[in-house]
CSV table of C-alpha atoms in Angstrom, one decimal:
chain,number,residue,atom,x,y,z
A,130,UNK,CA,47.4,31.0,102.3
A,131,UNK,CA,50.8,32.2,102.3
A,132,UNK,CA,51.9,34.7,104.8
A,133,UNK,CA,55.9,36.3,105.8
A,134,UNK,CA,57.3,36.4,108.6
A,135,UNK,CA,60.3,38.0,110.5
A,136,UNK,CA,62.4,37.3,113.5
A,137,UNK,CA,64.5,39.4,115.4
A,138,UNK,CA,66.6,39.2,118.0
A,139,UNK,CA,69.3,42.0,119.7
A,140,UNK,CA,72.2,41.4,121.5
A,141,UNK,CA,75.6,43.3,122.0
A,142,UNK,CA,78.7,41.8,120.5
A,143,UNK,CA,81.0,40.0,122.4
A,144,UNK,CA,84.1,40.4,119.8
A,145,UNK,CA,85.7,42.7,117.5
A,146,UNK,CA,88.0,42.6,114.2
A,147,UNK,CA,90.3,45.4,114.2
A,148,UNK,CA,91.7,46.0,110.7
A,149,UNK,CA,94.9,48.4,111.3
A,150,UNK,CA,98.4,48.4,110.1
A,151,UNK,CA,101.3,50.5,109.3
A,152,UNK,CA,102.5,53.0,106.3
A,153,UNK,CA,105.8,54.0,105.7
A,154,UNK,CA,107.4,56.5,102.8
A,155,UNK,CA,110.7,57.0,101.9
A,156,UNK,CA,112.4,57.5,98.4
A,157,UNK,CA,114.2,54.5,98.6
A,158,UNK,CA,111.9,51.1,98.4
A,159,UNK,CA,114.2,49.5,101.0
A,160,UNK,CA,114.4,51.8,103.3
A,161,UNK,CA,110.7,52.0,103.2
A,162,UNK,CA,110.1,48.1,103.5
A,163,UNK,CA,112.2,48.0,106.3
A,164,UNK,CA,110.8,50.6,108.9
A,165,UNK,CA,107.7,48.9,107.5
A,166,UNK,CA,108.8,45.6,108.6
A,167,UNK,CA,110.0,46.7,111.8
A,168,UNK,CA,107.1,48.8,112.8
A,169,UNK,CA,104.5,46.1,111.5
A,170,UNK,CA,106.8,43.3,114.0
A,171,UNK,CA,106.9,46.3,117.1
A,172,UNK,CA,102.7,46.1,116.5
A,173,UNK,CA,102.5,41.9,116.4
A,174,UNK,CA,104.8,42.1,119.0
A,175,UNK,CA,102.6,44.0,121.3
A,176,UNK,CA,99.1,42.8,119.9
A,177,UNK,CA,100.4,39.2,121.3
A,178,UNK,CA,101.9,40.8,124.5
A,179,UNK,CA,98.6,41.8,125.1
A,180,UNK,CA,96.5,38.3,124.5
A,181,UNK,CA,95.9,38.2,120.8
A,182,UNK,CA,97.2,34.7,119.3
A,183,UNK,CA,99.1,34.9,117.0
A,184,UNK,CA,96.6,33.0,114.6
A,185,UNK,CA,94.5,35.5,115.3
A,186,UNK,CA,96.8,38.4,113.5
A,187,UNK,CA,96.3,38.1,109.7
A,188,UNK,CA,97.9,40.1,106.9
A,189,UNK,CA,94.8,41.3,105.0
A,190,UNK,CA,96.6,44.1,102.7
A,191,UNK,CA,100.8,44.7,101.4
A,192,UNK,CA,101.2,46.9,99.0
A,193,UNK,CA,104.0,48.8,97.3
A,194,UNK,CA,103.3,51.9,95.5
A,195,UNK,CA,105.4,54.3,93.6
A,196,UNK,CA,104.6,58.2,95.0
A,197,UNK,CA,104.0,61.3,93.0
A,198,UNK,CA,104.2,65.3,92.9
A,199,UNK,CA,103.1,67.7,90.2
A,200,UNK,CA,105.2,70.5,90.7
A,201,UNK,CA,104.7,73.2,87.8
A,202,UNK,CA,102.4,70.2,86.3
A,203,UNK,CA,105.1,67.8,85.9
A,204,UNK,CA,104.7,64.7,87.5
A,205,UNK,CA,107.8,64.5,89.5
A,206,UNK,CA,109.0,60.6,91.6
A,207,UNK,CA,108.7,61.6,95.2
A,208,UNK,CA,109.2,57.8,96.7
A,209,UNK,CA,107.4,54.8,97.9
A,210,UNK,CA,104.5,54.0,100.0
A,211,UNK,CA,104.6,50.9,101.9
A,212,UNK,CA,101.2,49.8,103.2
A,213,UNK,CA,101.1,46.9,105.4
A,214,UNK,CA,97.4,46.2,107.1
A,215,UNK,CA,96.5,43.4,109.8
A,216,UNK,CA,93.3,42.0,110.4
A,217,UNK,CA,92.8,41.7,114.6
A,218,UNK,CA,90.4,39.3,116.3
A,219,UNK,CA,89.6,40.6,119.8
A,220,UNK,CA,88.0,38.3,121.6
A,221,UNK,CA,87.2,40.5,125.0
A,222,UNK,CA,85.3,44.0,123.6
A,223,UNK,CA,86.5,46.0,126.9
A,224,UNK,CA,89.7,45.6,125.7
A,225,UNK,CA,89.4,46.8,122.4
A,226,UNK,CA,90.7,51.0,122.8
A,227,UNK,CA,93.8,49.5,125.0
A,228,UNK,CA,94.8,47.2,122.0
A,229,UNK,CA,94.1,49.9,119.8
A,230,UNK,CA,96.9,52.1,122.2
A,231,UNK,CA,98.9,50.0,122.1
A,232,UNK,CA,99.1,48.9,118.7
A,233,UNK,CA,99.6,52.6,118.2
A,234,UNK,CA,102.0,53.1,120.9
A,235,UNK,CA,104.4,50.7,118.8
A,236,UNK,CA,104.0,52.1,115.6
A,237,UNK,CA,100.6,51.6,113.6
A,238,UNK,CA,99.2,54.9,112.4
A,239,UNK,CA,96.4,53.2,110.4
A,240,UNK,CA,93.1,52.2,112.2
A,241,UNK,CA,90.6,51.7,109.3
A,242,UNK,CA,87.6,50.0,111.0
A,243,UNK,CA,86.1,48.0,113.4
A,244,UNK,CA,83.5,44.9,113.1
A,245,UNK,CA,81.9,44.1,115.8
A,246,UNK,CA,80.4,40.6,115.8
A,247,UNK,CA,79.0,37.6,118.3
A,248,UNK,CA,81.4,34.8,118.5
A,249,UNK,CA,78.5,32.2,118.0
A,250,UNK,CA,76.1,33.9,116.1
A,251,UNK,CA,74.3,30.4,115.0
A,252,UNK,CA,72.5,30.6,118.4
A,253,UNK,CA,71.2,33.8,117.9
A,254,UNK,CA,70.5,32.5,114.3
A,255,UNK,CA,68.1,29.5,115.8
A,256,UNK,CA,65.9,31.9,117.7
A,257,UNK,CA,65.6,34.2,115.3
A,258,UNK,CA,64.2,31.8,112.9
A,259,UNK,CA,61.8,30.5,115.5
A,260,UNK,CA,60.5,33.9,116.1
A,261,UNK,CA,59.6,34.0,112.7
A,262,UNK,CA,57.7,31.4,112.0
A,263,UNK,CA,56.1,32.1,114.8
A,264,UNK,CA,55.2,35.7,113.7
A,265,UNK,CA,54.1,33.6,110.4
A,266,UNK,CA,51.8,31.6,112.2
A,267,UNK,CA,50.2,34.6,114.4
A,268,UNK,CA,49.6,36.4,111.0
A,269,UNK,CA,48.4,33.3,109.3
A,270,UNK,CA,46.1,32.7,112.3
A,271,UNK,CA,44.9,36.8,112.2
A,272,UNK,CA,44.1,36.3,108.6
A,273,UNK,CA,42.1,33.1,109.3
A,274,UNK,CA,40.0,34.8,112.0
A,275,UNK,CA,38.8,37.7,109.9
A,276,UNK,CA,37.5,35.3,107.3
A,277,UNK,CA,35.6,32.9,110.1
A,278,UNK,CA,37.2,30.0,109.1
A,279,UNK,CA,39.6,27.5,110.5
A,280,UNK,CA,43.3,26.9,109.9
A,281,UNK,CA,45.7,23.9,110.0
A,282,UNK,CA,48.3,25.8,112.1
A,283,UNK,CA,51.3,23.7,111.1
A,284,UNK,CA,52.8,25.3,107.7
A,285,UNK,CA,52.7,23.1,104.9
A,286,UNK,CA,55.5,25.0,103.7
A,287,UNK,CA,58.5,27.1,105.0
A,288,UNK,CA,61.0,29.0,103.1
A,289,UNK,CA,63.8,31.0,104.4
A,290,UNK,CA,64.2,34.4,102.6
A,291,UNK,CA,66.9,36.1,103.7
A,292,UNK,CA,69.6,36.2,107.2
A,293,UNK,CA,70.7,39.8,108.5
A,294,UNK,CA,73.5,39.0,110.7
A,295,UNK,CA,75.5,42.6,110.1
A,296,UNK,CA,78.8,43.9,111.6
A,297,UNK,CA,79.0,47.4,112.6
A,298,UNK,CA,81.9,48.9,111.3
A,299,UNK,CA,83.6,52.5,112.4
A,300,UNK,CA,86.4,54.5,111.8
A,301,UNK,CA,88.6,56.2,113.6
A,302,UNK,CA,91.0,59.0,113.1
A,303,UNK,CA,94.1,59.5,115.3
A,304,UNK,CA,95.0,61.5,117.6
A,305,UNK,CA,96.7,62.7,120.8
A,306,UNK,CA,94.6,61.8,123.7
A,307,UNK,CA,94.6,61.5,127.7
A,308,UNK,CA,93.5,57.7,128.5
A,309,UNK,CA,92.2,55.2,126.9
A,310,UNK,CA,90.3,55.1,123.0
A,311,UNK,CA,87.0,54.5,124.3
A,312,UNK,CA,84.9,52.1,121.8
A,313,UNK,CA,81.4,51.5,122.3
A,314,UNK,CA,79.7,48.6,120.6
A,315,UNK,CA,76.3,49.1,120.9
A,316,UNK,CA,74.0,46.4,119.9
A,317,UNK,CA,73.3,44.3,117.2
A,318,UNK,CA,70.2,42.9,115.2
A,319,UNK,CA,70.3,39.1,114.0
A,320,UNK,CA,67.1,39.5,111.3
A,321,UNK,CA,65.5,36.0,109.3
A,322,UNK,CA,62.7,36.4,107.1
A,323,UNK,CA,60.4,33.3,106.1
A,324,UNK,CA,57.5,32.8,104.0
A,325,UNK,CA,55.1,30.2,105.2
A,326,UNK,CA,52.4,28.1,103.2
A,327,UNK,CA,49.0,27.0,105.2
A,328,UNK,CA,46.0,25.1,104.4
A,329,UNK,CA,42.5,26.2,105.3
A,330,UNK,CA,40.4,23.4,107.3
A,331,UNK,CA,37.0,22.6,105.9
């Protein structure tokens, strides 16, 4: 007999990756790097001031691109873009909108998503998986029943088929606002799916 089972468990995420950053324009590339530079420092600057290692601030995205306008449908050199993204681990969620503010305070004007995430997610993992064999077994057991015979309850088999562990991601836009950005995390499924092999008894 072989039966599937699946294992859930839900839980609200204790950390958050931030990806935000800063872009800049101006027709000359220099002068465009360097606000860059400058604003991107101002955010580290206050990301750290408010408890984020520094390991924990990653470049994830620098790019330089040359900026267009079709006037009269000529393509005409209007400047440079500089884009210059960090990747943010927050370890406490309730702090999430006031590092957002205050990356923003200092100059990002990119927020592009949020991931929250569990910081030890193998736990959940481990009972998941147990809940799913055991959801094997009860089916296994079900199926037995209806047929009036007996069933060696230990698997003779077990195959993991797939891990759901996912992040929820948003996006914000911003804007001028009284108080804090709030951010709500939710809560999060951790699914594993198994198939399970049994023997009849005789």
């Amino acid at each position: 007999m072989t039966v599937f089972g699946e294992g859930i468990v839900t839980t609200e995420p204790n950390e958050a990756v931030v990806a935000l950053g800063v872009i800049t324009q101006d027709p000359d590339l220099s002068m465009a790097q360097g606000q860059n530079a400058e604003l991107v420092n101002n955010v580290i600057q206050v990301l750290m001031s408010e408890g984020i290692p520094r390991e924990e601030i990653q470049t994830i995205d620098y790019s330089i691109q040359p900026q267009y306008v079709n006037v009269d449908g000529v393509q005409q050199f209007r400047g440079y873009q500089v884009t210059h993204i960090l990747r943010v681990t927050v370890a406490e969620i309730a702090r999430v909108g006031q590092v957002i503010d205050g990356a923003v305070d200092a100059g990002a004007n990119r927020v592009l998503d949020i991931q929250f995430s569990v910081s030890h997610p193998e736990v959940f993992y481990q009972i998941a998986l147990t809940r799913a064999l055991e959801d094997a077994v009860a089916k296994a057991e079900t199926l037995a029943d209806s047929m009036n015979t007996e069933l060696d309850p230990i698997p003779i088999k077990v195959t993991e088929l797939s891990v759901d562990r996912p992040g929820i991601y948003q996006t914000f836009a911003l804007t001028q606002s009284a108080g804090e950005t709030p951010i709500e995390p939710g809560q999060m499924d951790i699914k594993v799916r198994v198939e399970a092999k049994f023997h009849y008894l005789e």
